[in-house]
Coordinates of C-alpha atoms in Angstrom, one line a residue:
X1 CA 94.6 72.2 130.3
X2 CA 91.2 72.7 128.3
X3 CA 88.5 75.2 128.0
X4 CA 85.3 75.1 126.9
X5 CA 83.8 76.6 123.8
X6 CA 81.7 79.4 125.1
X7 CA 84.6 80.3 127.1
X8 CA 86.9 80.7 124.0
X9 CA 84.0 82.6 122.2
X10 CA 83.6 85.1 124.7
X11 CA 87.9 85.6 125.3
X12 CA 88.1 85.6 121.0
X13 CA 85.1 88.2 121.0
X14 CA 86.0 90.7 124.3
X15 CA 89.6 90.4 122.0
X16 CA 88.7 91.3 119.0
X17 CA 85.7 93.2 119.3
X18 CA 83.5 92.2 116.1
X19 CA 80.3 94.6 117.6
X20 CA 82.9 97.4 116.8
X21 CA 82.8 96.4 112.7
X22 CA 80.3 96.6 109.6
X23 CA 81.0 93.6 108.2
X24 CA 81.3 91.2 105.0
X25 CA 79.9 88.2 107.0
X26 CA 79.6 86.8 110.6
X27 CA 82.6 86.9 113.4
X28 CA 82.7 84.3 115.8
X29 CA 81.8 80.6 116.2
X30 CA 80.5 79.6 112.6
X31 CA 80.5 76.5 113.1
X32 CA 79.8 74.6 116.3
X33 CA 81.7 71.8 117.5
X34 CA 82.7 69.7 120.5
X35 CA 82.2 71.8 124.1
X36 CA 85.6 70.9 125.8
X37 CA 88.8 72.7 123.9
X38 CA 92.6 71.7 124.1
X39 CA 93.9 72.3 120.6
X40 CA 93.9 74.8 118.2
X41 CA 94.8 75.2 114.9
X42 CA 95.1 78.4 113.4
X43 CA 94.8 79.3 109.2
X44 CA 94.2 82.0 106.8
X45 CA 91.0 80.5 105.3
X46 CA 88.8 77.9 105.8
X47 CA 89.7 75.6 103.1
X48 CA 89.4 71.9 102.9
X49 CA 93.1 71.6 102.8
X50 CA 93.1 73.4 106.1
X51 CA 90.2 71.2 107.7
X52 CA 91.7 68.2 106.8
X53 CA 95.0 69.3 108.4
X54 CA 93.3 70.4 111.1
X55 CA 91.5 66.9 112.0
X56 CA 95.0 65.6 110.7
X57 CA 96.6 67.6 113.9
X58 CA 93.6 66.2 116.0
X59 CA 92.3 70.1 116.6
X60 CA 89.0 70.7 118.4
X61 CA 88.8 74.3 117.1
X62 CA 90.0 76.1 113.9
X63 CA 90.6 79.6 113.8
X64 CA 90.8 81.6 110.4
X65 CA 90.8 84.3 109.0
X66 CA 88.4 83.8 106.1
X67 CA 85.7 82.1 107.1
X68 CA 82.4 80.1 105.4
X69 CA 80.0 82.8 105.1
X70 CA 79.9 85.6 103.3
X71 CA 76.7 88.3 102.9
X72 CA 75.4 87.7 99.3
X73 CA 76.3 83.9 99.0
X74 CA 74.1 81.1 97.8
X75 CA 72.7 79.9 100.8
X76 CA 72.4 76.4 99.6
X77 CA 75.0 73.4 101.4
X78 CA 76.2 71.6 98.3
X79 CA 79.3 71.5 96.8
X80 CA 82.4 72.3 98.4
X81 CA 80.2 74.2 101.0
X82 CA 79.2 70.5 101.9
X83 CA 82.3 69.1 101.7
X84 CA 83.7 71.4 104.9
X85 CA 81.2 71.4 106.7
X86 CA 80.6 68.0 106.7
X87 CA 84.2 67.5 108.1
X88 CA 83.4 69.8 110.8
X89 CA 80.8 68.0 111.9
X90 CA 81.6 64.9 111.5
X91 CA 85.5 65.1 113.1
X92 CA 83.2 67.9 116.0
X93 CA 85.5 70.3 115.3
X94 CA 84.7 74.3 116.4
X95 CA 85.4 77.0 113.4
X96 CA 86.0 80.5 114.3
X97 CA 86.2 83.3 112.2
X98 CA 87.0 86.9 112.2
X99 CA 87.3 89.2 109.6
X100 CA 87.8 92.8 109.8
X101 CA 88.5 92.5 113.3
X102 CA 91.5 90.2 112.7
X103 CA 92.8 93.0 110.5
X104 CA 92.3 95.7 112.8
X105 CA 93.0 95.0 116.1
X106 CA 96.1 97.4 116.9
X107 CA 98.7 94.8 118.3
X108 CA 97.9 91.1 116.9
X109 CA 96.1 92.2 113.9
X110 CA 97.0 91.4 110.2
X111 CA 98.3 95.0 109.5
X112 CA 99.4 95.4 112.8
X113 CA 101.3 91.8 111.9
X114 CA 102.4 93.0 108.6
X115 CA 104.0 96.2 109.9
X116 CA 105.7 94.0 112.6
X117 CA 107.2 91.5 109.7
X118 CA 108.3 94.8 107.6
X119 CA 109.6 96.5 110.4
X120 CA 107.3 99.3 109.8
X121 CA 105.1 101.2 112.8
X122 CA 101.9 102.4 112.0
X123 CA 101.3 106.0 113.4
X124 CA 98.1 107.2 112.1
X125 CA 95.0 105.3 110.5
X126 CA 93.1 106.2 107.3
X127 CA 90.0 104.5 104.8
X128 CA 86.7 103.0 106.0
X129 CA 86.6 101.7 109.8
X130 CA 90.0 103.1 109.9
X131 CA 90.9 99.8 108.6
X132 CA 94.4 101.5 106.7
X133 CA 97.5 102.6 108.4
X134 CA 100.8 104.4 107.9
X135 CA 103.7 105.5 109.8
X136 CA 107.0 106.6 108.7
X137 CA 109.4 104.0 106.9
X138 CA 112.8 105.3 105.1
X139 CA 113.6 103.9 101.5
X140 CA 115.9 105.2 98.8
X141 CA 112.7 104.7 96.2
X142 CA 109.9 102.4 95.9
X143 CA 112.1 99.5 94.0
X144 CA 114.3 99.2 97.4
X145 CA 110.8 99.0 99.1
X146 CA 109.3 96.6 96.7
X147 CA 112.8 94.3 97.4
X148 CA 112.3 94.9 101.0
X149 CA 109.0 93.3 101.2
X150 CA 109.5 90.6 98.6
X151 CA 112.5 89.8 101.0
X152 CA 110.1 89.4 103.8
X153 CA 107.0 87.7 103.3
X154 CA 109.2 85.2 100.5
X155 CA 107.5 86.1 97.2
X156 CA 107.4 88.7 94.2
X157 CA 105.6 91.6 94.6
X158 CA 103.8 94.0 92.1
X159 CA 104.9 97.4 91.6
X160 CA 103.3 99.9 89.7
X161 CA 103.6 103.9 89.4
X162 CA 107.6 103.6 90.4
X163 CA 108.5 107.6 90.3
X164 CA 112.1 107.9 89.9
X165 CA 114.7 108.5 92.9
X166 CA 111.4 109.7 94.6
X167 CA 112.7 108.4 98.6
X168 CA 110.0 106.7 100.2
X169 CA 109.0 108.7 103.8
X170 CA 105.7 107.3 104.3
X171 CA 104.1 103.8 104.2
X172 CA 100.5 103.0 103.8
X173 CA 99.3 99.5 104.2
X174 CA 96.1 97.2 104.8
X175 CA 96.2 93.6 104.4
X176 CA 94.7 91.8 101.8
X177 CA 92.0 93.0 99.3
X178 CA 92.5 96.7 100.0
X179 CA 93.0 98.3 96.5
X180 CA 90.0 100.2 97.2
X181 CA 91.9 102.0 99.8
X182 CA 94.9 103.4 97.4
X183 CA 93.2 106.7 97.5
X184 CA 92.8 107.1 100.7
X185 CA 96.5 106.2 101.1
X186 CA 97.3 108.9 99.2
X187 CA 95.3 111.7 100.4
X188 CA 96.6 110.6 104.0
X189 CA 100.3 111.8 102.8
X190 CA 101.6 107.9 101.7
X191 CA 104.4 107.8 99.3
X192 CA 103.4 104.0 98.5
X193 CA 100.9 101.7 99.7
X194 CA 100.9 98.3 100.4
X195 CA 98.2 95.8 100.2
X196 CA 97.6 91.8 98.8
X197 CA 95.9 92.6 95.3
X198 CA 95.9 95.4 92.7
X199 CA 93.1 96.3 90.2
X200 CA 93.3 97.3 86.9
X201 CA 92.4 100.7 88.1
X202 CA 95.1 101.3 90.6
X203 CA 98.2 101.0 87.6
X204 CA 97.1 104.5 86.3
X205 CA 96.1 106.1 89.1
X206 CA 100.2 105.2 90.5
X207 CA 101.2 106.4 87.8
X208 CA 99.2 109.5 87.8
X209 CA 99.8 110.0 91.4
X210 CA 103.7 109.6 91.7
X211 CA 102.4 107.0 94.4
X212 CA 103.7 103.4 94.3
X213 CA 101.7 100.5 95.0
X214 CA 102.7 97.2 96.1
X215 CA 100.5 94.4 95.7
X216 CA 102.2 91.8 98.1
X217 CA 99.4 88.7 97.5
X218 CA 96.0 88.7 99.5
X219 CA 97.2 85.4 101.6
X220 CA 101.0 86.7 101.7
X221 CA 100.2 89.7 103.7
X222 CA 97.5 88.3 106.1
X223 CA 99.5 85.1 106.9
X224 CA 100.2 86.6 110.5
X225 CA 97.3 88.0 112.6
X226 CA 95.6 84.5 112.9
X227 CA 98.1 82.7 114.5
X228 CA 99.3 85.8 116.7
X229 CA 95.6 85.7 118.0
X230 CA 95.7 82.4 118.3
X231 CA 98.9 81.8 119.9
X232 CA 97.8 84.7 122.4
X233 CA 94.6 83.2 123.4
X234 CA 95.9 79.4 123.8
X235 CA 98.9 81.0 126.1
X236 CA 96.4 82.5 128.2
X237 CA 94.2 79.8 128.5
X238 CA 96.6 76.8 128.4
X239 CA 95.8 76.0 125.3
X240 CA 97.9 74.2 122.2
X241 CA 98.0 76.1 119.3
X242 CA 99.9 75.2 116.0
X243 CA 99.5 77.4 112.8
X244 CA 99.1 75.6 109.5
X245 CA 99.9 78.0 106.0
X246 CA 98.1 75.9 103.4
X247 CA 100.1 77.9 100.3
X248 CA 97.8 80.2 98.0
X249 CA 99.7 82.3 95.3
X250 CA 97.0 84.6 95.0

């Protein structure tokens, strides 16, 4: 079965909702490709690697995460810019790309994802857009929660502001580059937060706080809304969809 591009645009966008969302760059069909659809590949970010996989896995669309544009950005097609681009075009393959409304949408989402692979359930939302979550988790201190997600998501965390035999009750988290958000974790009631990256910032305030952050890796923790969208939307369309994790240690 097959579909054809405005068709997938329209499902992707009445899913997600990017009208909902003041964003970083655009949502939706960035760049244009061949009409008829039968494959998709799904990716965090729209990296060469993952193009060239892509045309590898002879995909008509790609669906990321992190996308080509961003507001502020050098305008000019040169570079690498011009190097994935021009394999969109010239392979006609469709790139998609949502943002924040990857990482909020409540069931497929990257921190609705995240929770899922932690086995935590968000309850409550906090920060800008309501973008952060919590909900209750249960964790002797924050070192068994630190082991707990380096367990899942396969890689070593960092933990800072690690009060001792303080039990862990309440779980912030929000995918990615949220470090911004610690202090709205903790004025929500967290007793540790979860996000990808820390900032040089976020140590003392831990530390200050009695409030341990975990900074899990930006690609590590938003590994799994784009290919739960995707796999959603090629299920309900008769799609193919295969997921391809081009590694990234940051």
């Amino acid at each position: 079965m097959s579909t054809n591009r405005p068709s997938l645009l329209s499902a992707f966008d009445e899913l997600l909702q990017p009208e909902r969302f003041k964003d970083y760059g655009p949502n939706g069909l960035q760049v244009e490709g061949k009409e008829h659809i039968t494959r998709i590949v799904s990716g965090v970010t729209a990296s060469r690697a993952l193009i060239e996989a892509a045309i590898a896995a002879r995909a008509d669309a790609i669906f990321v995460h992190h996308g080509l544009f961003w507001r502020g950005m050098d305008g000019r097609i040169t570079g690498w810019m011009k190097q994935r681009i021009q394999l969109l075009l010239a392979h006609d393959v469709n790139l998609f790309a949502y943002h924040l409304p990857l990482d909020a949408h409540p069931t497929l989402g990257n921190n609705a994802q995240l929770g899922r692979v932690l086995g935590l359930g968000a309850d409550a939302r906090f920060g800008d857009q309501d973008l952060g979550v919590i909900g209750n988790g249960s964790f002797a201190d924050a070192d068994a929660l630190a082991r707990h997600v380096e367990a899942a998501l396969g890689r070593k965390v960092v933990l800072a502001g690690v009060p001792a035999d303080k039990p862990i009750r309440r779980v912030a988290w929000c995918t990615g580059g949220a470090q911004g958000f610690f202090e709205g974790a903790i004025a929500a009631g967290a007793d540790a937060f979860i996000t990808g990256e820390i900032s040089e910032p976020q140590a003392h305030l831990a530390r200050e706080t009695g409030v341990a952050f975990i900074a899990a890796g930006h690609h590590a923790t938003e590994r799994y809304g784009a290919p739960a969208v995707a796999a959603h939307m090629a299920q309900q369309l008769g799609l193919t969809h295969e997921f391809i994790d081009i590694d990234n240690p940051a």
